[in-house]
mmCIF file of C-alpha atoms in Angstrom:
data_model
loop_
_atom_site.group_PDB
_atom_site.id
_atom_site.type_symbol
_atom_site.label_atom_id
_atom_site.label_comp_id
_atom_site.label_asym_id
_atom_site.label_seq_id
_atom_site.Cartn_x
_atom_site.Cartn_y
_atom_site.Cartn_z
ATOM 1 C CA ASN A 257 -1.120 -2.707 20.586
ATOM 2 C CA ALA A 258 -1.062 0.544 18.674
ATOM 3 C CA GLY A 259 -0.882 0.292 14.914
ATOM 4 C CA VAL A 260 1.364 2.237 12.578
ATOM 5 C CA MET A 261 1.100 5.895 13.582
ATOM 6 C CA GLN A 262 1.599 8.673 11.078
ATOM 7 C CA ASN A 263 1.463 12.419 11.667
ATOM 8 C CA PRO A 264 0.280 14.797 10.681
ATOM 9 C CA ARG A 265 -2.819 13.412 9.008
ATOM 10 C CA HIS A 266 -3.087 16.501 6.822
ATOM 11 C CA LEU A 267 -0.330 18.911 5.864
ATOM 12 C CA VAL A 268 -0.603 22.054 3.753
ATOM 13 C CA ARG A 269 2.555 23.640 2.394
ATOM 14 C CA ARG A 270 3.228 26.521 0.015
ATOM 15 C CA ARG A 271 5.406 25.879 -2.988
ATOM 16 C CA GLY A 272 9.075 25.989 -2.001
ATOM 17 C CA GLN A 273 8.555 25.053 1.663
ATOM 18 C CA GLU A 274 9.688 21.847 3.318
ATOM 19 C CA ALA A 275 7.401 19.002 4.337
ATOM 20 C CA ARG A 276 8.251 16.547 7.112
ATOM 21 C CA LEU A 277 6.152 13.413 7.479
ATOM 22 C CA ARG A 278 6.540 11.139 10.495
ATOM 23 C CA CYS A 279 5.919 7.460 10.933
ATOM 24 C CA SER A 280 6.149 5.255 14.031
ATOM 25 C CA PRO A 281 5.989 1.534 13.173
ATOM 26 C CA MET A 282 4.021 -1.041 15.065
ATOM 27 C CA LYS A 283 5.624 -2.248 18.264
ATOM 28 C CA GLY A 284 8.164 -4.961 17.467
ATOM 29 C CA HIS A 285 8.431 -4.010 13.802
ATOM 30 C CA SER A 286 11.846 -2.935 12.555
ATOM 31 C CA HIS A 287 11.086 -2.534 8.841
ATOM 32 C CA VAL A 288 9.499 0.693 7.540
ATOM 33 C CA TYR A 289 8.277 1.320 4.024
ATOM 34 C CA TRP A 290 7.029 4.591 2.473
ATOM 35 C CA TYR A 291 4.529 4.632 -0.392
ATOM 36 C CA ARG A 292 2.997 7.521 -2.304
ATOM 37 C CA GLN A 293 -0.556 7.564 -3.672
ATOM 38 C CA LEU A 294 -1.278 10.228 -6.214
ATOM 39 C CA PRO A 295 -4.970 11.185 -6.718
ATOM 40 C CA GLU A 296 -6.870 8.439 -8.571
ATOM 41 C CA GLU A 297 -3.756 6.219 -8.713
ATOM 42 C CA GLY A 298 -2.395 3.168 -6.920
ATOM 43 C CA LEU A 299 0.234 3.192 -4.215
ATOM 44 C CA LYS A 300 3.844 3.451 -5.484
ATOM 45 C CA PHE A 301 6.810 2.199 -3.430
ATOM 46 C CA MET A 302 9.304 4.909 -2.495
ATOM 47 C CA VAL A 303 11.782 3.681 0.104
ATOM 48 C CA TYR A 304 12.445 0.859 2.571
ATOM 49 C CA LEU A 305 14.347 1.458 5.767
ATOM 50 C CA GLN A 306 15.568 -0.358 8.844
ATOM 51 C CA LYS A 307 16.898 1.362 11.961
ATOM 52 C CA GLU A 308 19.685 3.762 10.857
ATOM 53 C CA ASN A 309 19.835 2.211 7.362
ATOM 54 C CA ILE A 310 18.250 2.908 4.005
ATOM 55 C CA ILE A 311 17.842 -0.515 2.434
ATOM 56 C CA ASP A 312 16.114 0.213 -0.867
ATOM 57 C CA GLU A 313 15.366 3.711 -2.222
ATOM 58 C CA SER A 314 14.736 2.678 -5.783
ATOM 59 C CA GLY A 315 11.289 4.368 -5.838
ATOM 60 C CA MET A 316 12.390 7.678 -4.350
ATOM 61 C CA PRO A 317 12.863 10.721 -6.632
ATOM 62 C CA LYS A 318 16.555 11.565 -6.803
ATOM 63 C CA GLU A 319 16.110 15.210 -5.837
ATOM 64 C CA ARG A 320 14.362 16.922 -2.963
ATOM 65 C CA PHE A 321 13.212 13.701 -1.268
ATOM 66 C CA SER A 322 15.025 12.037 1.631
ATOM 67 C CA ALA A 323 14.138 9.520 4.333
ATOM 68 C CA GLU A 324 15.609 8.419 7.620
ATOM 69 C CA PHE A 325 14.833 6.033 10.397
ATOM 70 C CA PRO A 326 17.039 6.980 13.380
ATOM 71 C CA LYS A 327 17.949 4.734 16.250
ATOM 72 C CA GLU A 328 15.483 6.610 18.468
ATOM 73 C CA GLY A 329 12.256 8.157 17.259
ATOM 74 C CA PRO A 330 10.040 7.843 14.197
ATOM 75 C CA SER A 331 10.946 7.458 10.543
ATOM 76 C CA ILE A 332 10.909 10.801 8.699
ATOM 77 C CA LEU A 333 10.132 11.408 5.041
ATOM 78 C CA ARG A 334 11.365 14.830 4.092
ATOM 79 C CA ILE A 335 10.436 16.735 0.949
ATOM 80 C CA GLN A 336 12.351 19.938 0.281
ATOM 81 C CA GLN A 337 11.130 22.795 -1.933
ATOM 82 C CA VAL A 338 7.748 21.209 -2.463
ATOM 83 C CA VAL A 339 5.951 21.598 -5.814
ATOM 84 C CA ARG A 340 2.290 21.112 -6.689
ATOM 85 C CA GLY A 341 3.049 17.681 -8.118
ATOM 86 C CA ASP A 342 4.090 16.516 -4.657
ATOM 87 C CA SER A 343 0.445 16.711 -3.507
ATOM 88 C CA ALA A 344 -0.513 13.161 -2.635
ATOM 89 C CA ALA A 345 -1.218 10.776 0.230
ATOM 90 C CA TYR A 346 1.967 9.369 1.734
ATOM 91 C CA PHE A 347 1.559 6.034 3.458
ATOM 92 C CA CYS A 348 3.954 4.339 5.801
ATOM 93 C CA ALA A 349 3.886 0.577 6.361
ATOM 94 C CA SER A 350 5.785 -1.651 8.781
ATOM 95 C CA SER A 351 6.484 -5.305 9.021
ATOM 96 C CA GLN A 352 8.412 -7.756 11.169
ATOM 97 C CA VAL A 353 11.928 -8.753 10.227
ATOM 98 C CA GLY A 354 12.757 -11.843 8.242
ATOM 99 C CA GLN A 355 9.276 -13.231 7.771
ATOM 100 C CA GLY A 356 9.503 -13.696 4.034
ATOM 101 C CA LEU A 357 7.610 -12.463 1.022
ATOM 102 C CA ASN A 358 4.257 -13.487 2.428
ATOM 103 C CA THR A 359 4.560 -11.123 5.363
ATOM 104 C CA GLU A 360 1.722 -8.702 5.394
ATOM 105 C CA ALA A 361 2.552 -5.057 5.756
ATOM 106 C CA PHE A 362 0.536 -2.967 8.219
ATOM 107 C CA PHE A 363 -0.251 0.529 6.927
ATOM 108 C CA GLY A 364 -0.676 3.783 8.740
ATOM 109 C CA GLN A 365 -3.537 6.189 8.050
ATOM 110 C CA GLY A 366 -1.401 8.268 5.748
ATOM 111 C CA THR A 367 -0.454 11.930 5.565
ATOM 112 C CA ARG A 368 -2.267 13.932 2.955
ATOM 113 C CA LEU A 369 0.033 16.595 1.644
ATOM 114 C CA THR A 370 -1.451 19.537 -0.228
ATOM 115 C CA VAL A 371 0.882 22.020 -1.922
ATOM 116 C CA VAL A 372 -0.694 25.380 -2.594
ATOM 117 C CA GLY B 13 9.495 -5.236 -14.295
ATOM 118 C CA GLN B 14 6.036 -5.619 -12.807
ATOM 119 C CA ASN B 15 2.661 -4.689 -14.228
ATOM 120 C CA ILE B 16 -0.626 -5.185 -12.471
ATOM 121 C CA ASP B 17 -3.999 -4.399 -13.990
ATOM 122 C CA GLN B 18 -7.441 -4.230 -12.460
ATOM 123 C CA PRO B 19 -10.697 -2.537 -13.413
ATOM 124 C CA THR B 20 -11.098 1.014 -12.223
ATOM 125 C CA GLU B 21 -14.623 0.818 -10.868
ATOM 126 C CA MET B 22 -17.485 -1.610 -10.259
ATOM 127 C CA THR B 23 -21.009 -1.159 -8.930
ATOM 128 C CA ALA B 24 -23.081 -3.837 -7.246
ATOM 129 C CA THR B 25 -26.220 -4.162 -5.199
ATOM 130 C CA GLU B 26 -26.410 -4.914 -1.498
ATOM 131 C CA GLY B 27 -26.621 -8.683 -0.910
ATOM 132 C CA ALA B 28 -25.128 -9.521 -4.337
ATOM 133 C CA ILE B 29 -21.733 -11.005 -5.298
ATOM 134 C CA VAL B 30 -18.964 -9.042 -7.001
ATOM 135 C CA GLN B 31 -15.772 -10.424 -8.541
ATOM 136 C CA ILE B 32 -12.771 -8.149 -8.932
ATOM 137 C CA ASN B 33 -10.194 -9.383 -11.404
ATOM 138 C CA CYS B 34 -6.484 -8.726 -11.367
ATOM 139 C CA THR B 35 -3.976 -9.667 -14.049
ATOM 140 C CA TYR B 36 -0.267 -9.424 -13.516
ATOM 141 C CA GLN B 37 3.015 -9.717 -15.364
ATOM 142 C CA THR B 38 5.972 -9.981 -13.008
ATOM 143 C CA SER B 39 9.616 -10.932 -13.294
ATOM 144 C CA GLY B 40 9.520 -13.745 -10.715
ATOM 145 C CA PHE B 41 6.325 -14.537 -8.930
ATOM 146 C CA ASN B 42 6.121 -14.240 -5.144
ATOM 147 C CA GLY B 43 2.404 -14.443 -4.504
ATOM 148 C CA LEU B 44 -0.340 -11.865 -4.596
ATOM 149 C CA PHE B 45 -1.945 -9.718 -1.906
ATOM 150 C CA TRP B 46 -5.381 -8.150 -1.724
ATOM 151 C CA TYR B 47 -5.956 -5.080 0.410
ATOM 152 C CA GLN B 48 -9.081 -3.118 1.150
ATOM 153 C CA GLN B 49 -8.893 0.680 1.415
ATOM 154 C CA HIS B 50 -11.789 2.849 2.503
ATOM 155 C CA ALA B 51 -11.681 6.456 1.334
ATOM 156 C CA GLY B 52 -9.151 8.410 3.376
ATOM 157 C CA GLU B 53 -8.075 5.348 5.372
ATOM 158 C CA ALA B 54 -5.150 2.946 5.548
ATOM 159 C CA PRO B 55 -5.090 -0.150 3.302
ATOM 160 C CA THR B 56 -5.902 -3.245 5.352
ATOM 161 C CA PHE B 57 -4.845 -6.785 4.538
ATOM 162 C CA LEU B 58 -7.456 -9.175 3.136
ATOM 163 C CA SER B 59 -5.583 -12.131 1.687
ATOM 164 C CA TYR B 60 -2.410 -13.575 0.298
ATOM 165 C CA ASN B 61 -2.246 -16.330 -2.393
ATOM 166 C CA VAL B 62 0.878 -18.077 -3.568
ATOM 167 C CA LEU B 63 -0.559 -21.432 -4.676
ATOM 168 C CA ASP B 64 -3.222 -21.983 -7.337
ATOM 169 C CA GLY B 65 -6.779 -22.248 -6.172
ATOM 170 C CA LEU B 66 -9.378 -20.582 -4.039
ATOM 171 C CA GLU B 67 -8.857 -19.390 -0.462
ATOM 172 C CA GLU B 68 -12.033 -18.620 1.465
ATOM 173 C CA LYS B 69 -12.321 -16.291 4.443
ATOM 174 C CA GLY B 70 -15.854 -15.671 5.430
ATOM 175 C CA ARG B 71 -17.597 -13.472 2.870
ATOM 176 C CA PHE B 72 -14.321 -12.800 1.001
ATOM 177 C CA SER B 73 -12.488 -15.346 -1.179
ATOM 178 C CA SER B 74 -9.406 -14.936 -3.300
ATOM 179 C CA PHE B 75 -8.385 -17.075 -6.295
ATOM 180 C CA LEU B 76 -5.089 -17.461 -8.072
ATOM 181 C CA SER B 77 -4.041 -19.051 -11.381
ATOM 182 C CA ARG B 78 -0.272 -18.714 -11.816
ATOM 183 C CA SER B 79 -0.289 -20.156 -15.351
ATOM 184 C CA LYS B 80 -2.710 -17.443 -16.455
ATOM 185 C CA GLY B 81 -1.215 -14.605 -14.433
ATOM 186 C CA TYR B 82 -4.652 -13.999 -12.957
ATOM 187 C CA SER B 83 -6.306 -13.536 -9.611
ATOM 188 C CA TYR B 84 -9.696 -12.445 -8.390
ATOM 189 C CA LEU B 85 -11.275 -11.307 -5.175
ATOM 190 C CA LEU B 86 -14.811 -12.486 -4.626
ATOM 191 C CA LEU B 87 -17.056 -10.520 -2.263
ATOM 192 C CA LYS B 88 -20.283 -12.293 -1.295
ATOM 193 C CA GLU B 89 -23.404 -11.039 0.467
ATOM 194 C CA LEU B 90 -22.337 -7.491 -0.161
ATOM 195 C CA GLN B 91 -22.880 -4.935 2.561
ATOM 196 C CA MET B 92 -22.859 -1.163 2.303
ATOM 197 C CA LYS B 93 -19.655 -1.080 4.356
ATOM 198 C CA ASP B 94 -17.902 -3.039 1.586
ATOM 199 C CA SER B 95 -17.888 0.149 -0.525
ATOM 200 C CA ALA B 96 -14.136 0.725 -0.800
ATOM 201 C CA SER B 97 -11.187 0.373 -3.094
ATOM 202 C CA TYR B 98 -9.680 -3.109 -3.469
ATOM 203 C CA LEU B 99 -5.981 -3.221 -4.233
ATOM 204 C CA CYS B 100 -4.149 -6.078 -5.841
ATOM 205 C CA ALA B 101 -0.388 -6.135 -5.031
ATOM 206 C CA SER B 102 2.644 -8.235 -5.834
ATOM 207 C CA PRO B 103 5.567 -8.501 -3.428
ATOM 208 C CA ARG B 104 9.124 -8.257 -4.592
ATOM 209 C CA ARG B 105 12.273 -8.751 -2.608
ATOM 210 C CA ALA B 106 13.759 -5.439 -1.622
ATOM 211 C CA ILE B 107 17.453 -5.068 -2.535
ATOM 212 C CA GLY B 108 19.717 -7.087 -0.344
ATOM 213 C CA THR B 109 17.506 -8.066 2.591
ATOM 214 C CA ALA B 110 14.631 -10.237 3.793
ATOM 215 C CA GLY B 111 12.182 -7.374 3.480
ATOM 216 C CA ASN B 112 9.770 -7.039 0.618
ATOM 217 C CA LYS B 113 8.196 -4.176 -1.235
ATOM 218 C CA LEU B 114 4.796 -4.158 -2.891
ATOM 219 C CA THR B 115 3.820 -3.236 -6.418
ATOM 220 C CA PHE B 116 0.166 -2.209 -6.449
ATOM 221 C CA GLY B 117 -2.415 -2.137 -9.215
ATOM 222 C CA GLY B 118 -4.412 1.032 -9.579
ATOM 223 C CA GLY B 119 -7.180 -0.294 -7.289
ATOM 224 C CA THR B 120 -10.834 -1.073 -8.062
ATOM 225 C CA ARG B 121 -13.403 1.198 -6.499
ATOM 226 C CA VAL B 122 -16.464 -0.811 -5.536
ATOM 227 C CA LEU B 123 -19.718 1.016 -4.935
ATOM 228 C CA VAL B 124 -22.434 -0.955 -3.166
ATOM 229 C CA LYS B 125 -25.934 0.360 -3.760
ATOM 230 C CA PRO B 126 -29.027 -0.379 -1.645
#
C-alpha cells in the first residue's frame, strides 16, 4: 500500500517562473491537504481539497497560489511568478473521509522548492 | 484562533529520558497530535490525546491536561535514531465538512548524543 506520493522531491525555479507540485493521496483516501514549512518554522495549513472541490483555502495566499484535485490524477499546487519568499518545503497529507477530528493525516515526503 | 508553543531545541544522552512540553490556546479543543519528523522527511504520526492522562506506546508516551492547556511527549531509553523534530498539533474542523486541518507548533528539535 503506497503512501502519499509527492513529486518532484526537489524543485528549483527562477524568480518569475511557475512551480507545479504534485500529490497522489494514499489509496482509498479522498481528502488532500497542503501545508507549507518555511525554514526553521512549523508547518502551516494552506488548503484542503476533495475530488473536484476546494473545501477550505483559508491558509492559501490570495495571489499567485492555486490548488486543484481533479477527478482523475493527482492534486496540484501551483505557484505562479515565484518569489524568493516562496522557497519552502511543501507537504501534502491525505486522510480518509468522515473519520472525525482524531483521524491521523498521512504525509508525503514533501517537495522542497528553491527559488533562485 | 490557535496558538501552540513548544521549545525550539533539546539535547539528551543516549539511554536517557526526554520530556517535550507543548502548551496550547485554542478556540475549541479537539485533541492534540504528536508527530515525529526526521530532517528532510515526512512527519509521521506518534500519538493523539483527547482525554486527560497518560497514553503509553512502547518507549513513547504522551500526556494531556486540558485544564492547563498542556501536553508533553515523553521519550524513554533514547536511541540515536530518535534525533528528529517533534511536532505538537491541534486539529480544527475545516470549513463545512468532516475533514480537519492541523495547526502545528514550531517543532522541537531533539538531538541525542552518545
